[in-house]
PDB file of C-alpha atoms in Angstrom:
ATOM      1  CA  UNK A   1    -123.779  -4.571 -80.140  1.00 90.00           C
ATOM      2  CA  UNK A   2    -124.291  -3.134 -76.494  1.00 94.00           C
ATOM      3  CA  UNK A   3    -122.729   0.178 -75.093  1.00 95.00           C
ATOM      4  CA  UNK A   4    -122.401   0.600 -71.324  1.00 96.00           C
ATOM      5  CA  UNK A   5    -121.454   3.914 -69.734  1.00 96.00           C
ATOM      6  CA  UNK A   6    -120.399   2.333 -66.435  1.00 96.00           C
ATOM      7  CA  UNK A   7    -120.226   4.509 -63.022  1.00 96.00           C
ATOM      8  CA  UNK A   8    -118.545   7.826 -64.858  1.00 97.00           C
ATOM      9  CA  UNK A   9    -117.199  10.468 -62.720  1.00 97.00           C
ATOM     10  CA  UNK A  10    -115.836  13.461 -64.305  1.00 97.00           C
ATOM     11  CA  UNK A  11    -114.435  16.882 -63.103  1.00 96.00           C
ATOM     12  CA  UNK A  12    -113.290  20.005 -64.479  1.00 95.00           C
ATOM     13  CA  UNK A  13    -111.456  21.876 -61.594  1.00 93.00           C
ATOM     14  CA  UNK A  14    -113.355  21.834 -58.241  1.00 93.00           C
ATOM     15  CA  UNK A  15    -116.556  21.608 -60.438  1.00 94.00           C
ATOM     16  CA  UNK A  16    -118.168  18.215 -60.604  1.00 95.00           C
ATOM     17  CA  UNK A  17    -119.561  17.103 -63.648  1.00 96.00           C
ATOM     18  CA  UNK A  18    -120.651  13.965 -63.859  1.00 97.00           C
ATOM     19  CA  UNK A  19    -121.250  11.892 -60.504  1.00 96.00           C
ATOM     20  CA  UNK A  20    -121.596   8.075 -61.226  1.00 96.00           C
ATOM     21  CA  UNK A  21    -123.037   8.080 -64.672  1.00 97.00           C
ATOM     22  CA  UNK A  22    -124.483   4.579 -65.755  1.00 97.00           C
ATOM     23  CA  UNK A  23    -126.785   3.598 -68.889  1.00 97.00           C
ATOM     24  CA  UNK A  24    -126.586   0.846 -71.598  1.00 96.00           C
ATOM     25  CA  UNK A  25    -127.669   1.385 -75.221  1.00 96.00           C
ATOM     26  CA  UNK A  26    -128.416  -1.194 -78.098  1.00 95.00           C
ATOM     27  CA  UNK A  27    -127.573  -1.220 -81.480  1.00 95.00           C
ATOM     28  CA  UNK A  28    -130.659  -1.636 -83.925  1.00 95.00           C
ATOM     29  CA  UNK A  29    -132.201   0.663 -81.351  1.00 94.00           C
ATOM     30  CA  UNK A  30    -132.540   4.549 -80.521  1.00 96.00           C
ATOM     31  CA  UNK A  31    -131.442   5.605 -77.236  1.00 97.00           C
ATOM     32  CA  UNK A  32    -132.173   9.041 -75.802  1.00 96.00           C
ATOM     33  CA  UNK A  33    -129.917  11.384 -73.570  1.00 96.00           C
ATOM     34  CA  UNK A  34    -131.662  14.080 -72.245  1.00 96.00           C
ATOM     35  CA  UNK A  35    -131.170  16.881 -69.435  1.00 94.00           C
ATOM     36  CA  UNK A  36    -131.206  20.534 -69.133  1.00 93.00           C
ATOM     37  CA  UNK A  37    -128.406  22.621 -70.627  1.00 90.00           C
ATOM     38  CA  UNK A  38    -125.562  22.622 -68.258  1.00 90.00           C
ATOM     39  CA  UNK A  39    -126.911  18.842 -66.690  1.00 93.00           C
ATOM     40  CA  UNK A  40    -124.033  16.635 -68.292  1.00 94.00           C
ATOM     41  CA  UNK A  41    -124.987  15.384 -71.675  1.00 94.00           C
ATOM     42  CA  UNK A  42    -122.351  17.154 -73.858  1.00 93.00           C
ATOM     43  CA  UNK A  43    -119.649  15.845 -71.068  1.00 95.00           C
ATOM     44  CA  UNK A  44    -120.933  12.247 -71.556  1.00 96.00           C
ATOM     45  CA  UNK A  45    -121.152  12.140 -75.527  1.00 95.00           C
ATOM     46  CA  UNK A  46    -117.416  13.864 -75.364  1.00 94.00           C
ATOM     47  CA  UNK A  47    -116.429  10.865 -73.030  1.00 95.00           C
ATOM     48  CA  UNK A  48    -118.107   8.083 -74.640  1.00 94.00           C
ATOM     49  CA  UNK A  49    -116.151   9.653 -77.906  1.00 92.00           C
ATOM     50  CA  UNK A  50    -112.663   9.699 -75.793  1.00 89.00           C
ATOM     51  CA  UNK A  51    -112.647  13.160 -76.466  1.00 90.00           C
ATOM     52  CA  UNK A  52    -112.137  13.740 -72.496  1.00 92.00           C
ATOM     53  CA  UNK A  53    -111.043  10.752 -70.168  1.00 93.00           C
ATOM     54  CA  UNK A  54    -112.997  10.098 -67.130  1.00 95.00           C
ATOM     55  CA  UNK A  55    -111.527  10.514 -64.001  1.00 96.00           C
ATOM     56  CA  UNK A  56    -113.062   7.030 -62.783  1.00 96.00           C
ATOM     57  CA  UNK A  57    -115.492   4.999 -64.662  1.00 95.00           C
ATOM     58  CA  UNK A  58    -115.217   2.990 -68.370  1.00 94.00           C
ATOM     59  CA  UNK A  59    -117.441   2.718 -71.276  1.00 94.00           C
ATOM     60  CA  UNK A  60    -117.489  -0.198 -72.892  1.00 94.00           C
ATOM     61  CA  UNK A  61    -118.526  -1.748 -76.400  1.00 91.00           C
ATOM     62  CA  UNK A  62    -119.691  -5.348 -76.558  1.00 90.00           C
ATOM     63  CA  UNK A  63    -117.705  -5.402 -73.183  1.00 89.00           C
ATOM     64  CA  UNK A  64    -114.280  -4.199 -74.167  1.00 89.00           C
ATOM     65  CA  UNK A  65    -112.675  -0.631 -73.570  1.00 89.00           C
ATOM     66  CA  UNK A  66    -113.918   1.830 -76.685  1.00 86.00           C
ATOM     67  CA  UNK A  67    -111.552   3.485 -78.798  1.00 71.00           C
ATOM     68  CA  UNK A  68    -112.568   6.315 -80.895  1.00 56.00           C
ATOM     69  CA  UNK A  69    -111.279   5.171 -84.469  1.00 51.00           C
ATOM     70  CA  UNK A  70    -111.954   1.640 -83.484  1.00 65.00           C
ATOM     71  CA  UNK A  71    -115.453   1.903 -82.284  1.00 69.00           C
ATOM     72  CA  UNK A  72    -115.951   4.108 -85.399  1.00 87.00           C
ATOM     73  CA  UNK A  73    -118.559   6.805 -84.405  1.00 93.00           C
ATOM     74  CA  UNK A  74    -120.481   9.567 -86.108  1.00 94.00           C
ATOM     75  CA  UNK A  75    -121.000  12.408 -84.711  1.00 94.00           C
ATOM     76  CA  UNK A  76    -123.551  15.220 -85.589  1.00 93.00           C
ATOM     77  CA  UNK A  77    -122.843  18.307 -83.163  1.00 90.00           C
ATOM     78  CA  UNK A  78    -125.157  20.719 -81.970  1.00 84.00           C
ATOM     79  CA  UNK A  79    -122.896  22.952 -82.902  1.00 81.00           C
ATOM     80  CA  UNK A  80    -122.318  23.090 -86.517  1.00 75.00           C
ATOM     81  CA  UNK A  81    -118.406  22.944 -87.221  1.00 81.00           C
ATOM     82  CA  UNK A  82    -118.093  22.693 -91.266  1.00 91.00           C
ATOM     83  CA  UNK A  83    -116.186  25.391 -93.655  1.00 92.00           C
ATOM     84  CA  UNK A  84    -118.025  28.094 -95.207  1.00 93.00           C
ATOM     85  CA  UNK A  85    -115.705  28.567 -97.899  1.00 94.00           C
ATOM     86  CA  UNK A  86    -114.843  25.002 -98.467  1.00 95.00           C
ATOM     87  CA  UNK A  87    -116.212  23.237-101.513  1.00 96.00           C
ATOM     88  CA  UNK A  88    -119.016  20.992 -99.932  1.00 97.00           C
ATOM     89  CA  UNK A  89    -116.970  17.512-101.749  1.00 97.00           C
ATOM     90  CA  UNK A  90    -113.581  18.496-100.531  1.00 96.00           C
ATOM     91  CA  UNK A  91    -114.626  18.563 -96.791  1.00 96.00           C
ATOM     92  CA  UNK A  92    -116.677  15.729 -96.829  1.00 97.00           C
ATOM     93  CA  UNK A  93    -114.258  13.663 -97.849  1.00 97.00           C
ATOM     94  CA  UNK A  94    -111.433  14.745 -95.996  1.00 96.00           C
ATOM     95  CA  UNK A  95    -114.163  14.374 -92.697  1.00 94.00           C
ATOM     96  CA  UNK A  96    -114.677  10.644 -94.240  1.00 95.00           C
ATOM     97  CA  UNK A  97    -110.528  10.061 -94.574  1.00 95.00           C
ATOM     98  CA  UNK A  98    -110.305  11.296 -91.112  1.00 92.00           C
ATOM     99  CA  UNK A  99    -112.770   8.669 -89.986  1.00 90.00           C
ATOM    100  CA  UNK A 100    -110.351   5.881 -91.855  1.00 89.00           C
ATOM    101  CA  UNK A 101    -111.841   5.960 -95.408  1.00 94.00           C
ATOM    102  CA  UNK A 102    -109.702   5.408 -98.097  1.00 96.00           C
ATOM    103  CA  UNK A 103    -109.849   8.475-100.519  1.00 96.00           C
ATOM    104  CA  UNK A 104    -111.573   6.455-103.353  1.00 97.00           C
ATOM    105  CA  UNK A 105    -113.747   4.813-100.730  1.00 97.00           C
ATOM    106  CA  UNK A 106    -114.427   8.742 -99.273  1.00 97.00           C
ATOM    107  CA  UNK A 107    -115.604  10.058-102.367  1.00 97.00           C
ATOM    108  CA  UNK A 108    -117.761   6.962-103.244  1.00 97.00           C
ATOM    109  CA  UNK A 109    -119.483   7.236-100.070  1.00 97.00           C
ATOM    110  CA  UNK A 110    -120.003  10.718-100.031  1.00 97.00           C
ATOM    111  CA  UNK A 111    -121.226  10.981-103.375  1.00 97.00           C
ATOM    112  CA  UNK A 112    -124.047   8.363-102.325  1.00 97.00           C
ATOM    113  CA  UNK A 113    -125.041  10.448 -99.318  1.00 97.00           C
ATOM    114  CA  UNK A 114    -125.097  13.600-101.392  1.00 97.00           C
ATOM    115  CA  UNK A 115    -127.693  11.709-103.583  1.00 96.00           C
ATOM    116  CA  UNK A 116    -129.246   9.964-100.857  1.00 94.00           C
ATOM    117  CA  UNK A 117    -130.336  13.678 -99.578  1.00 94.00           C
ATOM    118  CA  UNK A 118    -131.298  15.459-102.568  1.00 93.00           C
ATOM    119  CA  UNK A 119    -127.645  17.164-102.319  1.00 95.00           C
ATOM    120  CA  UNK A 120    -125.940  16.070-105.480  1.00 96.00           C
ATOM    121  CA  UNK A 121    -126.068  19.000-107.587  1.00 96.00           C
ATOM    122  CA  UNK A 122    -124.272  21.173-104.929  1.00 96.00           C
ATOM    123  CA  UNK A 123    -121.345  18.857-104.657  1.00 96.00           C
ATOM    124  CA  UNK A 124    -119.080  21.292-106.157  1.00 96.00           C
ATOM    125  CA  UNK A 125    -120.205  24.332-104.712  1.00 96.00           C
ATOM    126  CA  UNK A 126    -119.068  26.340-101.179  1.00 96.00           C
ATOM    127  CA  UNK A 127    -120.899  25.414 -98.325  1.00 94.00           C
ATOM    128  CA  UNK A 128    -121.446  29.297 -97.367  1.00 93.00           C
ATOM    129  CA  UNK A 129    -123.959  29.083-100.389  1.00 95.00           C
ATOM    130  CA  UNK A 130    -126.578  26.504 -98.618  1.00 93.00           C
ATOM    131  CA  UNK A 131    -129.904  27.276 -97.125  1.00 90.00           C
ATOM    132  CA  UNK A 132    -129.137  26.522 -92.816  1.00 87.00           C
ATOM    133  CA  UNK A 133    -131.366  23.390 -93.910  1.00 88.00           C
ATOM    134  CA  UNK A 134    -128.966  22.304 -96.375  1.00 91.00           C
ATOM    135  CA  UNK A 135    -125.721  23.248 -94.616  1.00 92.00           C
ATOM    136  CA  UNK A 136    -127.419  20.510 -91.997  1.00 90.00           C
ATOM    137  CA  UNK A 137    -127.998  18.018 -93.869  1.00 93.00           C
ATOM    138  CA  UNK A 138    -124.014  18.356 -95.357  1.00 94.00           C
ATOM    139  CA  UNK A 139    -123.167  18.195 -91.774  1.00 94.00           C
ATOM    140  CA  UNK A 140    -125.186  15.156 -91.092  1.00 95.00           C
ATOM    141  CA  UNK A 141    -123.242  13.232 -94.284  1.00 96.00           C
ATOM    142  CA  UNK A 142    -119.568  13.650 -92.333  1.00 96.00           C
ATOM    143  CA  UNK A 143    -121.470  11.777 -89.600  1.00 95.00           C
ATOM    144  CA  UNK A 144    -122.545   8.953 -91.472  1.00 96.00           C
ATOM    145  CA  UNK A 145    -120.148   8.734 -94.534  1.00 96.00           C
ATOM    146  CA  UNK A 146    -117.447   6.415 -92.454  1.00 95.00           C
ATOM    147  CA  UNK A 147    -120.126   3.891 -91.997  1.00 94.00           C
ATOM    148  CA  UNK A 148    -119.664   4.520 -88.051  1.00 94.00           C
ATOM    149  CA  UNK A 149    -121.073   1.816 -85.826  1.00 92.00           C
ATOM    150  CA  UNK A 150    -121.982   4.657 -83.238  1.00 95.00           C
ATOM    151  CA  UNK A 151    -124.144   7.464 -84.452  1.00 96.00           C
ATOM    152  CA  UNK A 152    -124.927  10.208 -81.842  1.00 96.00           C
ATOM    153  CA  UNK A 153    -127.278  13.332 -82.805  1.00 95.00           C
ATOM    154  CA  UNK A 154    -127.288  16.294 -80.953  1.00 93.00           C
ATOM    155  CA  UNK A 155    -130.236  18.243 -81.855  1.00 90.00           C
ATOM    156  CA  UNK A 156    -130.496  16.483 -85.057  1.00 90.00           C
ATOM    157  CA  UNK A 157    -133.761  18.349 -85.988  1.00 89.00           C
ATOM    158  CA  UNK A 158    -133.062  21.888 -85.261  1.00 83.00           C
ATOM    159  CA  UNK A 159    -133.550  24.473 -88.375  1.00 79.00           C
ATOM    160  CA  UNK A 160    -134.705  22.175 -90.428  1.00 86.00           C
ATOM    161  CA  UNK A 161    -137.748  22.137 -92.100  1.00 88.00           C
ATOM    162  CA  UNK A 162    -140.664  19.714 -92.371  1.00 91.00           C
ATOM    163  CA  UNK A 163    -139.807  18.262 -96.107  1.00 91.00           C
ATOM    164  CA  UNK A 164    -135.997  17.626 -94.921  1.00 90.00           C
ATOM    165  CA  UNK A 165    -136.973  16.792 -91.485  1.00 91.00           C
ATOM    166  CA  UNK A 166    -139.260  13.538 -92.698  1.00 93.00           C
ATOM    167  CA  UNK A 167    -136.191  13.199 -94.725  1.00 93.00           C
ATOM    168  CA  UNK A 168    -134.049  13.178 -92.203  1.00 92.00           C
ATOM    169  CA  UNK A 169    -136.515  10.801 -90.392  1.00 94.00           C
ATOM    170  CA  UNK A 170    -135.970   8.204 -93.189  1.00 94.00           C
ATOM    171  CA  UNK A 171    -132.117   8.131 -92.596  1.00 95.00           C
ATOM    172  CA  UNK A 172    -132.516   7.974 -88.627  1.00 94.00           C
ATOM    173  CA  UNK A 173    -134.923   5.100 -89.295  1.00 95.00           C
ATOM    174  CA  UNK A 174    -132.558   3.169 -91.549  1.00 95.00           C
ATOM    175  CA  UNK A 175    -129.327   3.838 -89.586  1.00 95.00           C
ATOM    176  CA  UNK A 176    -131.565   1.953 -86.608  1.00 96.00           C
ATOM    177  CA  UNK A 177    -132.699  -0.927 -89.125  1.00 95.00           C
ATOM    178  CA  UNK A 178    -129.148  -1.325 -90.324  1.00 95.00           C
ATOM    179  CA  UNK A 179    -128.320  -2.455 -86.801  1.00 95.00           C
ATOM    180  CA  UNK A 180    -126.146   0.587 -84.826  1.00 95.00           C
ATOM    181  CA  UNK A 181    -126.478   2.371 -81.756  1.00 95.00           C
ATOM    182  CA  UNK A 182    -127.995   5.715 -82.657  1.00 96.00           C
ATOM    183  CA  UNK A 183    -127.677   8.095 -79.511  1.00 96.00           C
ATOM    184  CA  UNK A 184    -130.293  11.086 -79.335  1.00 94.00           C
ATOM    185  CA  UNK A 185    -129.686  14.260 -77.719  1.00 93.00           C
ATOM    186  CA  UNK A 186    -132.745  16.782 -77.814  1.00 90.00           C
ATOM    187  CA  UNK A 187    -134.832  19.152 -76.813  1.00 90.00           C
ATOM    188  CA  UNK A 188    -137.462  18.413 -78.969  1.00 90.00           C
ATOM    189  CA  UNK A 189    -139.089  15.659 -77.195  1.00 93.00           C
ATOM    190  CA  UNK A 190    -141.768  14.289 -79.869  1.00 92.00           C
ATOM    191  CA  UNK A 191    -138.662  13.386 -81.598  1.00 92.00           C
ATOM    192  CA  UNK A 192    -137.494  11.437 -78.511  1.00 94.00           C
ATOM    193  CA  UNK A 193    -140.381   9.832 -78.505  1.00 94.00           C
ATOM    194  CA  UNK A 194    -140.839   8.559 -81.712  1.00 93.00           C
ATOM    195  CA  UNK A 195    -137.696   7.033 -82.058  1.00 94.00           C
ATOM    196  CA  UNK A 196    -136.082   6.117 -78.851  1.00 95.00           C
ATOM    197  CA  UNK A 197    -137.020   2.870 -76.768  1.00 94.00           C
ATOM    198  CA  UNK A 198    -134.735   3.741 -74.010  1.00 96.00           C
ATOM    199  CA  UNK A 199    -134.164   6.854 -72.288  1.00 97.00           C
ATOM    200  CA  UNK A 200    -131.912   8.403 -69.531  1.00 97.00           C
ATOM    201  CA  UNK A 201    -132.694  11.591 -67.795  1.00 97.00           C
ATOM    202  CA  UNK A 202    -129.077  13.306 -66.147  1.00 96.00           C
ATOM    203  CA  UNK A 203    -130.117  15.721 -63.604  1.00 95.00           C
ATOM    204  CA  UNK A 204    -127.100  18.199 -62.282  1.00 94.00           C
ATOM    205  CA  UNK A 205    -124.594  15.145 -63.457  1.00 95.00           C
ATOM    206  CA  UNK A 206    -126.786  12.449 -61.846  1.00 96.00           C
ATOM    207  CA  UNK A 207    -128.899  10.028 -63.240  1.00 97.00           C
ATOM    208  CA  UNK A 208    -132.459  11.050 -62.454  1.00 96.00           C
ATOM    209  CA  UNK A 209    -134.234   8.541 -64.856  1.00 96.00           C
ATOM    210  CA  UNK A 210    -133.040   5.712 -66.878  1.00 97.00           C
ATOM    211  CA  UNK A 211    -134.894   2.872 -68.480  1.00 96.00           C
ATOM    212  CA  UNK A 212    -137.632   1.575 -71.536  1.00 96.00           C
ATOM    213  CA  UNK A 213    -140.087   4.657 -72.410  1.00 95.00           C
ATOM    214  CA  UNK A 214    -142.979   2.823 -72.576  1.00 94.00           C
ATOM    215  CA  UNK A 215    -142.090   1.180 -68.996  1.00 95.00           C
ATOM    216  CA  UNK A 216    -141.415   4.386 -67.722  1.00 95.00           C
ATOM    217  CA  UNK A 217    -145.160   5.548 -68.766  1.00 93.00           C
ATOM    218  CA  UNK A 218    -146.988   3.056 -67.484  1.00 91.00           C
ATOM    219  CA  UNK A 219    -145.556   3.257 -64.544  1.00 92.00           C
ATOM    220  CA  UNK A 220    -147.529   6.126 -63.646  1.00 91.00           C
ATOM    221  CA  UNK A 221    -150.905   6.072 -62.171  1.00 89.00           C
ATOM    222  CA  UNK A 222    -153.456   4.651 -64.709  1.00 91.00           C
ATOM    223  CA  UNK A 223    -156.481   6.099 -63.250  1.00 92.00           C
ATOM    224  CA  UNK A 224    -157.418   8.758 -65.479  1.00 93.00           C
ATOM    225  CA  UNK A 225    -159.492   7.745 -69.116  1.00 95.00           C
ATOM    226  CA  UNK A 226    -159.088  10.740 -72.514  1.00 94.00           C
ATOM    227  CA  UNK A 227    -162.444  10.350 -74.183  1.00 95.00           C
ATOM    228  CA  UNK A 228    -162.658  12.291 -77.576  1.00 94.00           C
ATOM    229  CA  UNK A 229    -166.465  12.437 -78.887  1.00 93.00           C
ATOM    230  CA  UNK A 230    -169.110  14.593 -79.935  1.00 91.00           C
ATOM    231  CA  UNK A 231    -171.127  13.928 -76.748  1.00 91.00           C
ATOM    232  CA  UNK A 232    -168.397  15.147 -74.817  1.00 91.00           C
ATOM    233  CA  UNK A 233    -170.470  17.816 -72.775  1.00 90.00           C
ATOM    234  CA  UNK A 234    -172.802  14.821 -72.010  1.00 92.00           C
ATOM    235  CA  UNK A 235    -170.250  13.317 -70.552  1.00 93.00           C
ATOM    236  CA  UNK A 236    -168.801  15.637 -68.693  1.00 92.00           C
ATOM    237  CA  UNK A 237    -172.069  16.168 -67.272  1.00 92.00           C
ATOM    238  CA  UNK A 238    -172.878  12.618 -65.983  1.00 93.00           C
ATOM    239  CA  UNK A 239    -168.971  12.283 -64.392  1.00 93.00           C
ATOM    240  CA  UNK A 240    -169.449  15.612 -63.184  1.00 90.00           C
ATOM    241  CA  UNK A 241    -166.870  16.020 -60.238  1.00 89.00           C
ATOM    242  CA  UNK A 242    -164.626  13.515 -61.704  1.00 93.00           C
ATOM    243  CA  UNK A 243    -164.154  15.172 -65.296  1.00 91.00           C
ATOM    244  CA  UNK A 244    -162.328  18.316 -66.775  1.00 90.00           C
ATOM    245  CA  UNK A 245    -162.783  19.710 -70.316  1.00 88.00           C
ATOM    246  CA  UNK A 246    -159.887  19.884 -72.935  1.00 79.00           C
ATOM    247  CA  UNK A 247    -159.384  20.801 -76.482  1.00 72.00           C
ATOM    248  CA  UNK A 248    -162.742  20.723 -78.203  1.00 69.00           C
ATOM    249  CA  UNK A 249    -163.879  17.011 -78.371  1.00 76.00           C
ATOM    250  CA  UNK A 250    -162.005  15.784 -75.162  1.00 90.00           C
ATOM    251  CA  UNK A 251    -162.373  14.660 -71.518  1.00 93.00           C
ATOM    252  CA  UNK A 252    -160.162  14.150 -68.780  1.00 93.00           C
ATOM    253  CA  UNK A 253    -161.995  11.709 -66.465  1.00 94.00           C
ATOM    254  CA  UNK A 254    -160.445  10.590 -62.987  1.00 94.00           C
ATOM    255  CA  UNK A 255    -161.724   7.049 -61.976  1.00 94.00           C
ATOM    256  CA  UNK A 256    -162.653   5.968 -58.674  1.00 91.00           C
ATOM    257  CA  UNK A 257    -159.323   3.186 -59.121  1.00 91.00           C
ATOM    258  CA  UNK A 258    -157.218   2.061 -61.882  1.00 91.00           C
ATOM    259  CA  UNK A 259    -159.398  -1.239 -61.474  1.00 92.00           C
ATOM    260  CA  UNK A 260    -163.009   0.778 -62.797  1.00 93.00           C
ATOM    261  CA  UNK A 261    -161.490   1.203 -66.158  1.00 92.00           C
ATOM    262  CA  UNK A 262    -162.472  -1.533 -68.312  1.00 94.00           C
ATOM    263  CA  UNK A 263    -166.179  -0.701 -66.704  1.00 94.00           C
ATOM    264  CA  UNK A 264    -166.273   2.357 -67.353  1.00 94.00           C
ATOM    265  CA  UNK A 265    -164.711   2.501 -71.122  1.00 95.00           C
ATOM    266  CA  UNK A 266    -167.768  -0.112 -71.657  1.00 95.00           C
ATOM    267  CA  UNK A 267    -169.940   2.053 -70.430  1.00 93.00           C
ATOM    268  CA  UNK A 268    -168.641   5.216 -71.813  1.00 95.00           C
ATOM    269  CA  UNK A 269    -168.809   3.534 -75.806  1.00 95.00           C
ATOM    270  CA  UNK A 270    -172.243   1.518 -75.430  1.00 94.00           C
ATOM    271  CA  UNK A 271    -173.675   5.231 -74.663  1.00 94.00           C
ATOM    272  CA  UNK A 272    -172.191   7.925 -76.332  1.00 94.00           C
ATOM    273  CA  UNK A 273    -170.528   7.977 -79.888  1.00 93.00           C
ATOM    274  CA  UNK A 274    -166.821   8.122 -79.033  1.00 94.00           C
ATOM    275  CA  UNK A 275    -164.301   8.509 -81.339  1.00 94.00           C
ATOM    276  CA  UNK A 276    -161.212   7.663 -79.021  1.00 94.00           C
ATOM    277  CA  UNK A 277    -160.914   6.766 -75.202  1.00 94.00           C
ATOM    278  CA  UNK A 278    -157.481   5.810 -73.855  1.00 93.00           C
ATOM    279  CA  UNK A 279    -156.286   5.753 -70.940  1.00 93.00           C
ATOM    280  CA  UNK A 280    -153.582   8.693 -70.268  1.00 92.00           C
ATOM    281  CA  UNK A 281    -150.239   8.398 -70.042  1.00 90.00           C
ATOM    282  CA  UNK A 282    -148.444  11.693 -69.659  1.00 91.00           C
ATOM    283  CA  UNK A 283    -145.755  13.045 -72.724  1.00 91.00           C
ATOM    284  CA  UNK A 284    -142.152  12.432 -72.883  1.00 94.00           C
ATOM    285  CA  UNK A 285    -142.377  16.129 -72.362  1.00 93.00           C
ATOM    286  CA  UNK A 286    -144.639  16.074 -68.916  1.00 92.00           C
ATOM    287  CA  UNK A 287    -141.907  13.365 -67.351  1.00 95.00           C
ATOM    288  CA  UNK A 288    -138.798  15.466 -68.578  1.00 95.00           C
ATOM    289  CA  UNK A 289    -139.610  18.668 -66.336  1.00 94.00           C
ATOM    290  CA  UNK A 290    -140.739  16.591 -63.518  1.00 93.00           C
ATOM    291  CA  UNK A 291    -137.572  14.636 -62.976  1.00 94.00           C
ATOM    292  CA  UNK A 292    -134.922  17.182 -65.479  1.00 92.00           C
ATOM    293  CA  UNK A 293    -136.166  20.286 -63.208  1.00 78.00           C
ATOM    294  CA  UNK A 294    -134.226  21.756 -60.085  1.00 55.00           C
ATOM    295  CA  UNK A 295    -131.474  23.613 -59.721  1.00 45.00           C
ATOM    296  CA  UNK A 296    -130.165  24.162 -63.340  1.00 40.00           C
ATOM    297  CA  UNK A 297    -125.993  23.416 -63.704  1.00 41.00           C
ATOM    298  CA  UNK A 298    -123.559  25.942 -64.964  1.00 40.00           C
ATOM    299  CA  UNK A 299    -121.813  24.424 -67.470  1.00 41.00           C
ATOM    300  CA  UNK A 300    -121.125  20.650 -69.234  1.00 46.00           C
TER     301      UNK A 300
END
């Protein structure tokens, strides 16, 4: 199962939006979407979801035109959109029946999810009387009940904490085992990077960045070794010039060419105890703000 956002144009007015928008996505794979506020993101998901129509442009699924009910995709907003004073079992299932469930079906599925995530004994109860953490994870169940083959998160993480987010983990990683495109839209970019294989950076409506993550990395320089070790000031002392000091335990050392490192690492472990030496490859984070920064946009 393959997405493709093909050449997407969109405008609102005399404002441009989104200016030639391309990226594919996988299913049995993560793919992240990421940009500054205001860059395009929202606009795309929207689109992809046939919420708005581009003005030129298609997206595609396994090469044919996508349909909202017929592509069947789950959707967990930034924006949290559920009823306070709604009884938690009464909305999910009317979510599920808007997605095409059958009521019977609905209730059958929700009533797994609620168990799935620890949520079973507030079935019955108002939403308005959940923990933010909880009222999340209800959210995330209307995006996943329908068995959608499409499931984009949008901030997925946010508010929650660390017991429900390695929950939370657990259902990301079996919604990419079970085969379907999972879309990622964050901020929080160790998420990004432990999930997604594919990225694509959208810089003022543009594609600034698009491709494998790993690929990405080591396409950068690989001149520079991390050494963690005791002996680190030893180090640092005989690469003086080349070397700068990090968090306790670790060294930054700049080689003469990318060619030098399998030399040097040899040399580096045959004379100091080391407990790690890598070479670097800058953070998710690190190639975000170099190709995401600039002139921020005004709205999605």
């Amino acid at each position: 199962m393959i997405i493709e956002v093909n050449n997407v144009n969109k405008s609102f007015g005399a404002k441009k939006v989104l200016r030639g928008i391309s990226f594919k996505a996988e299913g049995g794979k993560a793919f992240g979407l990421l940009g500054r506020n205001g860059a395009g993101k929202t606009t795309t998901i929207r689109i992809i979801m046939n919420v708005f129509r581009p003005d030129s442009g298609e997206v595609l699924l396994d090469g044919d035109p996508i349909e909202r009910f017929g592509a069947r995709i789950g959707y967990l907003p930034e924006e949290r959109g559920l009823y306070p004073k709604k009884v938690i079992i009464e909305q999910l299932v009317y979510f599920a029946m808007l997605n095409g469930m059958e009521k019977k079906d609905a209730v059958s599925s929700c009533d797994k999810w609620l168990g799935r995530l620890g949520m079973s004994e507030y079935r019955d109860k108002k939403l308005e009387t959940l923990s933010k953490g909880n009222q999340q994870k209800i959210q995330l169940i209307t995006a996943v009940a329908h068995d959608p083959r499409i499931v984009i998160l949008d901030e997925p993480f946010s508010g929650l904490d660390p017991v429900n987010a390695l929950l939370l983990k657990d259902v990301v990683r079996e919604l990419i085992s079970s085969g379907k495109i999972v879309l990622f839209s964050s901020h929080q970019m160790n998420y990004i990077e432990e999930f997604c294989d594919d990225i694509a950076i959208i810089r003022n409506g543009e594609i600034a960045l698009c491709g494998p993550l790993d690929g990405i990395k080591r396409s950068y320089p690989r001149d520079r070794l991390v050494i963690r070790s005791k002996d680190y000031e030893r180090i640092a002392y005989e690469f003086r010039g080349t070397t700068t000091l990090g968090k306790s335990g670790e060294v930054m050392l700049t080689l003469p060419s990318p060619e030098d490192k399998n030399t040097v690492m040899k040399n580096v472990t045959e004379k100091y105890d080391v407990d790690e030496i890598k070479v670097f490859e800058p953070t998710l984070n690190d190639i975000f703000v170099e190709y995401a920064g600039g002139k921020r946009g005004e709205n999605e």
